[in-house]
Short mmCIF file of C-alpha atoms and ligand atoms in Angstrom, two decimals:
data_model
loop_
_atom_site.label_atom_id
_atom_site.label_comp_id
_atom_site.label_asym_id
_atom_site.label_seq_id
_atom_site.Cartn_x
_atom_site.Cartn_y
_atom_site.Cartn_z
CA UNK A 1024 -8.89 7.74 -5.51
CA UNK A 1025 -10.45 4.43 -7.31
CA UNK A 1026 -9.16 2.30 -9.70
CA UNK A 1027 -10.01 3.86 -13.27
CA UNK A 1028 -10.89 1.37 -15.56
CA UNK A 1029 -8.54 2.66 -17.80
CA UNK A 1030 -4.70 2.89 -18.54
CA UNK A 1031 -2.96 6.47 -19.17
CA UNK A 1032 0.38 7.60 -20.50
CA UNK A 1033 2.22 9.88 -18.62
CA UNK A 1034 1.20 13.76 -19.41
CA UNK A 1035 3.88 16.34 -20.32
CA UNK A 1036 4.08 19.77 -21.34
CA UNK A 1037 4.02 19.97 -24.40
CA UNK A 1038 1.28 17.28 -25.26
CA UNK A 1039 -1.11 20.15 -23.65
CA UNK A 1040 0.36 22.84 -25.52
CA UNK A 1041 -0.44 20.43 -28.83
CA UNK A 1042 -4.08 19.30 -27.29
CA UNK A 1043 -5.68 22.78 -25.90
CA UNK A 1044 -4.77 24.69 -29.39
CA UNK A 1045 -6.18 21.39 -31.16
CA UNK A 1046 -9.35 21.23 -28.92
CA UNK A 1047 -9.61 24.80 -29.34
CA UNK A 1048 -9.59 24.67 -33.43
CA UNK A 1049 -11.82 22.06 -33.37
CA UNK A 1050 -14.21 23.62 -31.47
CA UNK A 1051 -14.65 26.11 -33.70
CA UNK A 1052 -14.14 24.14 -36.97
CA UNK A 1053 -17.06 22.40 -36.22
CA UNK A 1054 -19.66 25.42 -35.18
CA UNK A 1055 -18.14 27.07 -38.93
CA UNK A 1056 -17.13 24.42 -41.27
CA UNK A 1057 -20.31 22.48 -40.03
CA UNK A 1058 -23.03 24.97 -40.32
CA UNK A 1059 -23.16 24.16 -43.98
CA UNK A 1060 -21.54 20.69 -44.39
CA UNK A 1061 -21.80 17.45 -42.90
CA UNK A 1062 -17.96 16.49 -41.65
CA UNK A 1063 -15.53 13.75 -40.66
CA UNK A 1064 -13.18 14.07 -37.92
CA UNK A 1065 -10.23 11.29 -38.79
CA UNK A 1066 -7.48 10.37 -35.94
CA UNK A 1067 -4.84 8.88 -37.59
CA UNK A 1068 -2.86 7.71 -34.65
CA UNK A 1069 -5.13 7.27 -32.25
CA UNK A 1070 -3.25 6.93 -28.86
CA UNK A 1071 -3.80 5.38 -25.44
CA UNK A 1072 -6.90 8.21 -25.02
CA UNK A 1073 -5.87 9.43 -21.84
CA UNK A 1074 -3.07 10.97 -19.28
CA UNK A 1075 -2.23 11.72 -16.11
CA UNK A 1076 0.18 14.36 -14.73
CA UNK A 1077 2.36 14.09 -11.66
CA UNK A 1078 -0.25 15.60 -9.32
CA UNK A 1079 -2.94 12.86 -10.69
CA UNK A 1080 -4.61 14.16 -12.29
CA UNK A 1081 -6.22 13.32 -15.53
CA UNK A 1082 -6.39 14.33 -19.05
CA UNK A 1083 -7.76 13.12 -22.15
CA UNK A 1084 -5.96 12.47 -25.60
CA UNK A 1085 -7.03 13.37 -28.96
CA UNK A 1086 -9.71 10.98 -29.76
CA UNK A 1087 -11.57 11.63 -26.62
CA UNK A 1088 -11.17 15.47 -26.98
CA UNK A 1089 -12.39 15.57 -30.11
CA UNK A 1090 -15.73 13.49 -29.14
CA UNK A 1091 -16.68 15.54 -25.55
CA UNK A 1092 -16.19 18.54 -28.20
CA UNK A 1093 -18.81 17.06 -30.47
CA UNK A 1094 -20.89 16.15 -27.65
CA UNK A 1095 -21.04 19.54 -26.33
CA UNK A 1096 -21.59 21.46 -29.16
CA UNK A 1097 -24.02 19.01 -31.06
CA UNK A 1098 -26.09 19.91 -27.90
CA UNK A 1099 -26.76 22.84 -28.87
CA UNK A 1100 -26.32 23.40 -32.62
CA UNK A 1101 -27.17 21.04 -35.34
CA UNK A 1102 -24.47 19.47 -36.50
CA UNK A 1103 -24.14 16.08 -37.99
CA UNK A 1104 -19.97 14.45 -37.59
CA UNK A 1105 -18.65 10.62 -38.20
CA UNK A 1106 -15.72 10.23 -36.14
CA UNK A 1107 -12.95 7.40 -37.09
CA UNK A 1108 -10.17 6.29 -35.00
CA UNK A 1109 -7.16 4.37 -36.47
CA UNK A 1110 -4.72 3.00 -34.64
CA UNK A 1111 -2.09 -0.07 -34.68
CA UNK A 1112 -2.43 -1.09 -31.43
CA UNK A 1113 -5.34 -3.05 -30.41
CA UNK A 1114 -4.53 -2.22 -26.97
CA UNK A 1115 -5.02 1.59 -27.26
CA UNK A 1116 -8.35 1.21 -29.43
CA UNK A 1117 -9.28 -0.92 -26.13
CA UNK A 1118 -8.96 1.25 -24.00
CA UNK A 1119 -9.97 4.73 -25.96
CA UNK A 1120 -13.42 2.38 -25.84
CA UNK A 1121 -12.82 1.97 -22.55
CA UNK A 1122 -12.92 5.92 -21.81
CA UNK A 1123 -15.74 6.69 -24.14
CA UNK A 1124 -17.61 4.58 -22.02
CA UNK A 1125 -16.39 5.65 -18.64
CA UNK A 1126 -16.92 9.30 -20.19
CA UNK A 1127 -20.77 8.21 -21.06
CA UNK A 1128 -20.05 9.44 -25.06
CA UNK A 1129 -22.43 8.98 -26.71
CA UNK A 1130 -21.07 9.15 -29.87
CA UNK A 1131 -19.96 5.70 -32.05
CA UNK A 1132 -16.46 6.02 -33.77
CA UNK A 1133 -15.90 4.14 -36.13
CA UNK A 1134 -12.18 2.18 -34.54
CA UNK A 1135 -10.02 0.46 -37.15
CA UNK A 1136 -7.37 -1.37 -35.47
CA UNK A 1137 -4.42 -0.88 -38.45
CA UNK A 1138 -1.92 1.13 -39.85
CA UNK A 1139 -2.62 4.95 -40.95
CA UNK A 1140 -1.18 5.02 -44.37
CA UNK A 1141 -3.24 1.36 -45.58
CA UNK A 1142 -6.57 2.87 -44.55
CA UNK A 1143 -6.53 6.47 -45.26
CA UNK A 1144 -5.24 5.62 -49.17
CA UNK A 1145 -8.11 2.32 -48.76
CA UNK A 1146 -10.97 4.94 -48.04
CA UNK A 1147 -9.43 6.96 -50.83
CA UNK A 1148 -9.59 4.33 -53.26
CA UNK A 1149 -12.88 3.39 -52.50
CA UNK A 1150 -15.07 6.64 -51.83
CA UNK A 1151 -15.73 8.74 -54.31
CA UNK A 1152 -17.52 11.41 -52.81
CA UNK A 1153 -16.12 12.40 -49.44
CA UNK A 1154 -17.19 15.52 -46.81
CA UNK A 1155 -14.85 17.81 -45.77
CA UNK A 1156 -12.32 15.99 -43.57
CA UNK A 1157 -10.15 16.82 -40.86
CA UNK A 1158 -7.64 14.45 -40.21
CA UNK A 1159 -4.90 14.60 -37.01
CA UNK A 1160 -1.73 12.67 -37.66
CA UNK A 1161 -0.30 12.27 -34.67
CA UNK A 1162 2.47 9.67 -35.06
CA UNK A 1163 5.51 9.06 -32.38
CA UNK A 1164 7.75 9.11 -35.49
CA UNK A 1165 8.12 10.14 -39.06
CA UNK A 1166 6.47 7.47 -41.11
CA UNK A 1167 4.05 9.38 -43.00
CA UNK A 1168 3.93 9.55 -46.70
CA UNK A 1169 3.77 12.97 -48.78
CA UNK A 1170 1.69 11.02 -51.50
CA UNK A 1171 -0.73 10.66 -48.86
CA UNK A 1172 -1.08 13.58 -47.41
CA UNK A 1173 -1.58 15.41 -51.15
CA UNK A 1174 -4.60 12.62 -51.66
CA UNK A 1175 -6.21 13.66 -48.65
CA UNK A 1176 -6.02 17.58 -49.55
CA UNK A 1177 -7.66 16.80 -52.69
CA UNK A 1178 -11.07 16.15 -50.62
CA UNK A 1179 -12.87 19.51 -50.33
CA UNK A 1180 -12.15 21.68 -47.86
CA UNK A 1181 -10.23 19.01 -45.94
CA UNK A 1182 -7.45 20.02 -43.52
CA UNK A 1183 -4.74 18.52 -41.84
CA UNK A 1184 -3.15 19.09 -38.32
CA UNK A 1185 0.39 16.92 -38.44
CA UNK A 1186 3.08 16.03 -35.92
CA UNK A 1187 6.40 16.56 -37.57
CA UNK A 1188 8.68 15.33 -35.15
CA UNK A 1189 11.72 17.27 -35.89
CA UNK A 1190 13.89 15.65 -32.88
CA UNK A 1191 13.64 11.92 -34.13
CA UNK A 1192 13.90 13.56 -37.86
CA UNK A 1193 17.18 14.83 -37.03
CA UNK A 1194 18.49 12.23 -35.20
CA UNK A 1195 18.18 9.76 -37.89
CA UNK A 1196 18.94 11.42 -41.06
CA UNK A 1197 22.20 10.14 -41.90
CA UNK A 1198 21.12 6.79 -40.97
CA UNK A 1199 21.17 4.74 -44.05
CA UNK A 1200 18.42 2.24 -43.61
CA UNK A 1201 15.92 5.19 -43.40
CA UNK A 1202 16.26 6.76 -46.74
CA UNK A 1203 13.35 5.45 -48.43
CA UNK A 1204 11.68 6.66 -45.30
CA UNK A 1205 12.91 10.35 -45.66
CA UNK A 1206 12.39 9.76 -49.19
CA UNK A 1207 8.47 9.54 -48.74
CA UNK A 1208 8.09 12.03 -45.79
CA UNK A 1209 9.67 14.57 -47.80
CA UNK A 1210 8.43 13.20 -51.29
CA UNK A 1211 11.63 14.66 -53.08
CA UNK A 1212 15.04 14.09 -52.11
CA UNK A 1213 15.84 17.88 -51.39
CA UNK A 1214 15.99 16.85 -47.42
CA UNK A 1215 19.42 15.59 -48.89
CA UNK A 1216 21.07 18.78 -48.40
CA UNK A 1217 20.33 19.51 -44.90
CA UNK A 1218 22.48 16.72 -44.11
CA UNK A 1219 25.59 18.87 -44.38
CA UNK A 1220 23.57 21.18 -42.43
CA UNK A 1221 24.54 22.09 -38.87
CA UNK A 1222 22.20 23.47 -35.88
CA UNK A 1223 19.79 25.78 -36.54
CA UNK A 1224 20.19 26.26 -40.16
CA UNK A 1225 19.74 22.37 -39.94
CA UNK A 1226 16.76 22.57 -38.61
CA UNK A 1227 15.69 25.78 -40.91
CA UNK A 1228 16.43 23.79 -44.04
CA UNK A 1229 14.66 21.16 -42.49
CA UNK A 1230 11.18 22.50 -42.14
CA UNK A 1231 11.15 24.79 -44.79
CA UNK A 1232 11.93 21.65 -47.51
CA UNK A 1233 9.15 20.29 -46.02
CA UNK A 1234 6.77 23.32 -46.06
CA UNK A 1235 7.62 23.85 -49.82
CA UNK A 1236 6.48 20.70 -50.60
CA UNK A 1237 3.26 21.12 -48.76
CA UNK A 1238 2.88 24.14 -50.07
CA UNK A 1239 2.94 22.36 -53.48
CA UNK A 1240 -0.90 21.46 -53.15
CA UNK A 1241 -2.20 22.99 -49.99
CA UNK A 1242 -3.08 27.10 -49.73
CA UNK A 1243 -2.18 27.53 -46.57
CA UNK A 1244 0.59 26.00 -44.83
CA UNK A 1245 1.38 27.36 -40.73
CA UNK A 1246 4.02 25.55 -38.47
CA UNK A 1247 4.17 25.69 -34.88
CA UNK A 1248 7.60 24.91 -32.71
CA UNK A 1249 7.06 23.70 -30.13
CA UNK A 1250 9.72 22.65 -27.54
CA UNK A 1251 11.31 20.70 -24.85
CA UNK A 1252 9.37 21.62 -21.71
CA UNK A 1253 12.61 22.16 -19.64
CA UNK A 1254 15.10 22.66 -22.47
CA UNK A 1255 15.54 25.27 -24.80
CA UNK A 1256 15.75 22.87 -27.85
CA UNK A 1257 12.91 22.09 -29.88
CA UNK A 1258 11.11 19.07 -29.66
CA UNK A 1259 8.13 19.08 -32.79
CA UNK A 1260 6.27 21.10 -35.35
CA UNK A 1261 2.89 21.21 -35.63
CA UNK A 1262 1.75 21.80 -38.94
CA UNK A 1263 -1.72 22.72 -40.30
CA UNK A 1264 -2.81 22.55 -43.79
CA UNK A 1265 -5.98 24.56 -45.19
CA UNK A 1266 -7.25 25.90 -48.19
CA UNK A 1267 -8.30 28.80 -46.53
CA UNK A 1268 -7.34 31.25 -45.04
CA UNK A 1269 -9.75 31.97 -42.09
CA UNK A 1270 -8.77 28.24 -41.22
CA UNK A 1271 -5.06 29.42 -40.89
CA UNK A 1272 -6.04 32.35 -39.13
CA UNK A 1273 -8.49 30.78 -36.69
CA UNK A 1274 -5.65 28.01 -36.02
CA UNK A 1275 -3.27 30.57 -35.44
CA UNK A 1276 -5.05 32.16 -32.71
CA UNK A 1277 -6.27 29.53 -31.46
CA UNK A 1278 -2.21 28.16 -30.47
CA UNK A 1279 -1.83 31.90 -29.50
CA UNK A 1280 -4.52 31.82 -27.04
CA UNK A 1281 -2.71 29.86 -24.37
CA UNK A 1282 1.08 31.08 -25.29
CA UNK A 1283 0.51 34.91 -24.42
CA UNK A 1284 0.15 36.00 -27.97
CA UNK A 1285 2.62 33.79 -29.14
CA UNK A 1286 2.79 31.23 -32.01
CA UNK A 1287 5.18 28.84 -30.53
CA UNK A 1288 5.42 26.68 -27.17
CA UNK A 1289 8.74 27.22 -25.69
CA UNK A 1290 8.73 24.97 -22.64
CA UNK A 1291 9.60 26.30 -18.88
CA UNK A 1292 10.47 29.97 -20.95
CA UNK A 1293 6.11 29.90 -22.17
CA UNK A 1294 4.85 32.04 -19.46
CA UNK A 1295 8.18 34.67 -19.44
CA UNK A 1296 7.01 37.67 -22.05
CA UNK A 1297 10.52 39.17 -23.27
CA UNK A 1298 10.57 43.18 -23.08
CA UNK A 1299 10.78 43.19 -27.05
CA UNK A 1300 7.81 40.70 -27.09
CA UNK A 1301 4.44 43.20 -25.97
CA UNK A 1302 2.07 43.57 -28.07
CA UNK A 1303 2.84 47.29 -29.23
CA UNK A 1304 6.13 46.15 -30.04
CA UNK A 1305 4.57 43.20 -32.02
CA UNK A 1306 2.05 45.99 -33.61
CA UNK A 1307 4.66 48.84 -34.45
CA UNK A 1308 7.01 45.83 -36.13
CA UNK A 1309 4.42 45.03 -38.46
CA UNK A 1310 3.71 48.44 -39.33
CA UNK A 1311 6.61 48.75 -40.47
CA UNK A 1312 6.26 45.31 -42.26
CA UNK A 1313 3.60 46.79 -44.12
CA UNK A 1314 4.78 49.92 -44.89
CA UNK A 1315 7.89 48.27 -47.04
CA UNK A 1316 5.80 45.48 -48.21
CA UNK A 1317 2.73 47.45 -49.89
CA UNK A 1318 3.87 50.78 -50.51
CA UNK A 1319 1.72 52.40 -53.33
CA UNK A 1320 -0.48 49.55 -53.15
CA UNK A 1321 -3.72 48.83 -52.91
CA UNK A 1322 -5.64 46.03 -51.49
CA UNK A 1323 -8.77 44.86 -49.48
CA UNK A 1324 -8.22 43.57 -45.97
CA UNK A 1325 -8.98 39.83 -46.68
CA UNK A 1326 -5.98 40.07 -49.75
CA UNK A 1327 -3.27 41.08 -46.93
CA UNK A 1328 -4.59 38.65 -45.18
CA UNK A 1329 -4.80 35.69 -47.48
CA UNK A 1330 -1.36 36.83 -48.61
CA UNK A 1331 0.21 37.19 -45.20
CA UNK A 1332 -1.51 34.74 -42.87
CA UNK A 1333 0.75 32.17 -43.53
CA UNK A 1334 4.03 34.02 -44.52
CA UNK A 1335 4.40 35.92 -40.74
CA UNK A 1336 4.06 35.18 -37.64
CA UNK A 1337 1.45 37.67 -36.58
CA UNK A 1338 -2.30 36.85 -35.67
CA UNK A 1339 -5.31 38.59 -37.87
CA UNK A 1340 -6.06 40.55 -35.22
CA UNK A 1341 -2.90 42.36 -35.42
CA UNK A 1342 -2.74 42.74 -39.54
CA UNK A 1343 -5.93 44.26 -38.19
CA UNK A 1344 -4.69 46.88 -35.43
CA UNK A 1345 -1.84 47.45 -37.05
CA UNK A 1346 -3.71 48.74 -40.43
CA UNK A 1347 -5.82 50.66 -37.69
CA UNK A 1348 -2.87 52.38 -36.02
CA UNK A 1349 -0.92 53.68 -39.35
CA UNK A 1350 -4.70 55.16 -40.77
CA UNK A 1351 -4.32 58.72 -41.86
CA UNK A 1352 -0.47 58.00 -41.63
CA UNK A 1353 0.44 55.86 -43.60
CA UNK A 1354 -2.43 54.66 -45.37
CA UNK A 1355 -5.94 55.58 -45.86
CA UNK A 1356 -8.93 53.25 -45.77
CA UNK A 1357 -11.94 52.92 -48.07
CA UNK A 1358 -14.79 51.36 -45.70
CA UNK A 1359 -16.90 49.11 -48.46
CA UNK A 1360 -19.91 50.12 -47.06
CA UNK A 1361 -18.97 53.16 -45.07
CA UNK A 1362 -21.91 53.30 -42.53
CA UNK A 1363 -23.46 50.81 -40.03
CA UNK A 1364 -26.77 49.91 -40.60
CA UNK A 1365 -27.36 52.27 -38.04
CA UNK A 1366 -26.28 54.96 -40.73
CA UNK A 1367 -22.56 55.86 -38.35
CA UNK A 1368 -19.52 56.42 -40.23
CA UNK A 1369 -18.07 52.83 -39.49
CA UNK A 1370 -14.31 52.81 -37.76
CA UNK A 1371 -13.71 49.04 -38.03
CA UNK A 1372 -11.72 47.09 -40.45
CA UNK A 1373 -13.84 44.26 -42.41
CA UNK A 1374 -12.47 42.10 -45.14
CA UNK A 1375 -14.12 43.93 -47.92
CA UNK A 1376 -12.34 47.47 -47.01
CA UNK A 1377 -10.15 48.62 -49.07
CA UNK A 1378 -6.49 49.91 -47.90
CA UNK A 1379 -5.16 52.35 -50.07
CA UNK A 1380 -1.02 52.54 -49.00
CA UNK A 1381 0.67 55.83 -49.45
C1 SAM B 826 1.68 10.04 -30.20
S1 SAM B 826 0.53 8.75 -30.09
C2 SAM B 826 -0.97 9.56 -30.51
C3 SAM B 826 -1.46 10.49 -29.45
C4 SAM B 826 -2.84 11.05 -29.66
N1 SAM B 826 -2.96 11.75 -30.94
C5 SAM B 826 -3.24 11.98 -28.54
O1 SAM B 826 -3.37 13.17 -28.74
O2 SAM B 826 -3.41 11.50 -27.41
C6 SAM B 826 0.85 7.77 -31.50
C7 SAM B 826 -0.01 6.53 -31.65
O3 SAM B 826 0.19 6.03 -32.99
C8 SAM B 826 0.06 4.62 -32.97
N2 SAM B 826 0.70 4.13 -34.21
C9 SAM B 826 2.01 3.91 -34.44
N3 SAM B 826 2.22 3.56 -35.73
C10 SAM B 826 1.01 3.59 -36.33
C11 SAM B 826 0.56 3.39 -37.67
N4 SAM B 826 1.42 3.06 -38.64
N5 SAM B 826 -0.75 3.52 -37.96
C12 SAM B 826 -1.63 3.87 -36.98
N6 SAM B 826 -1.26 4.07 -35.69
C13 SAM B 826 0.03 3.95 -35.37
C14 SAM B 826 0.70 4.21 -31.68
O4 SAM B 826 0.19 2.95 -31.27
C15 SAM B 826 0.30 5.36 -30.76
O5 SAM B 826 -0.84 5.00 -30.04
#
């Protein structure tokens, strides 16, 4: 095989669990969020731009995903995205330039060779008026600020896809020298008591101190684990950030898509399906979710859903079979309207029906 004219990191596992849900969102972020808005794609920590696995062969990194996405669906649908690539090293902007060009992109990033934090809160100060934003923050560590990443919810219908990486986290939380740090990752000092904390309650404490303060000024707020690819110890979370909900939903799926229904990556385990893991099982536990949680309620389909999305682990799809299953059991539906524009009774479930819960 030639030279490439371009340097790669090595690929594992769990970096394409992280990039095909990504590319997959983004994909479809664009086609929705962009049929009515112009947008900006951010990458916070850009990266080298490309891998290679042990067989050779080779894949692209964030940055580069995110611009053969735009490429491929501006050329067919209108749709009008800046791109802007941050990253410390000069080295990786290099050669990310290096790949668009090798790629034949023709799209022109914006590259600012500096740290994150300095120009996200520098665009902040300075632009008043900004499109809806999705930014990827992508670090190798845990220096990323809270403060920050409430500023950049504040733009409209911005959303954020972050790398909490839960191994070095836990490593270094007694260490002394990094309090501060914790201090403005968590922006509280409630991360405090998980030191005391052992294992998986550790780790529990851990993520859900962190999700209640994102939670604080983002909607919706969905974590993925994702793990070691050959042990069974988890490695990162993936969090996403919307304000709403078809964003959480869409993201949800579109992580679920390549781990056989599941919202989690769990390394060499990912392609075994447990017997308590099919989706009828999945299906019959949530009706029975449902049953407890809304008895003698009633509520449209889109209210479960904007209440549930990011509370369980289960995908729209099955809030939607599930409601479909226990009709005439356990609840009826009111269909809002009732026929298709053919004039047929309709049998579906849209957001507007109405679930009336015995
Ligand atoms: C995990 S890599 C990013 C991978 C990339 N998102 C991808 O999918 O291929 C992290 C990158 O962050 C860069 N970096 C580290 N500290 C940074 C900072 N404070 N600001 C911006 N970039 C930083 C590193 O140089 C490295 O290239």
């Amino acid at each position: 095989m030639s030279q490439l004219p371009f340097k790669t990191w090595e690929y594992e596992e769990q970096t394409k669990a992280k990039h095909e849900a990504f590319n997959d969102y983004i994909d479809k972020w664009i086609k929705i969020v962009g049929a009515y808005n112009k947008l900006n794609y951010i990458d916070g920590f850009g990266g080298i731009g490309a891998y290679k696995d042990r067989d050779g062969k080779i894949y692209y990194g964030s940055p580069v995903l995110v611009a053969k996405t735009i490429q491929s669906v501006t050329s067919k649908l209108q749709r009008a995205i800046k791109i802007l690539i941050i990253d410390k090293n000069e080295n990786n902007i290099e050669n990310i330039k290096k790949i668009f060009e090798y790629e034949q992109i023709n799209i022109e990033p914006i590259f600012i060779n500096s740290d994150f934090d300095r120009t996200i809160n520098h665009i902040l100060d300075n632009i008043q008026s900004i499109a809806p934003t999705f930014i990827f923050i992508d670090p190798f560590g845990f220096k990323i600020k809270m403060s920050t990443i409430e500023r950049i919810m504040q733009i409209e219908k911005s959303e954020v896809f972050l790398n909490f990486m839960f191994t070095r986290i836990n490593q270094f939380l007694s260490d002394k020298k990094k309090e501060n740090t914790f201090d403005d990752l968590f922006g509280n000092y409630d991360w405090k008591k998980c030191k005391d904390l052992k294992g998986e309650e550790r780790e529990k404490g851990l993520i859900e101190c962190y999700r209640n303060q994102l939670k604080k000024f983002s909607k919706y707020v969905y974590y993925f684990k994702l793990e070691f690819p050959s042990k069974r110890k988890t490695y990162y979370y993936l969090f996403h950030l919307t304000n709403h909900y078809l964003g959480c939903a869409i993201m949800k799926s579109s992580f679920a898509k390549f781990h056989y229904g599941r919202v989690e990556y769990r390394g060499m385990r990912d392609n075994q399906l447990g017997l308590f893991e099919s989706k009828d099982v999945r299906i019959n536990e949530l009706m029975d979710y449902l049953k407890n949680k809304y008895r003698g309620y009633q509520k449209s389909f889109q209210q479960i859903i904007e209440e549930q999305i990011d509370e369980t682990e289960y995908l729209e799809s099955h809030f939607r079979d599930a409601i479909k299953k226990m009709e005439n059991n356990n609840l009826s539906v009111s269909r809002i309207p009732p026929k298709t524009k053919t004039g047929r009774a309709r049998t579906g479930i849209q957001n507007q029906d109405v679930i009336i819960f015995k």
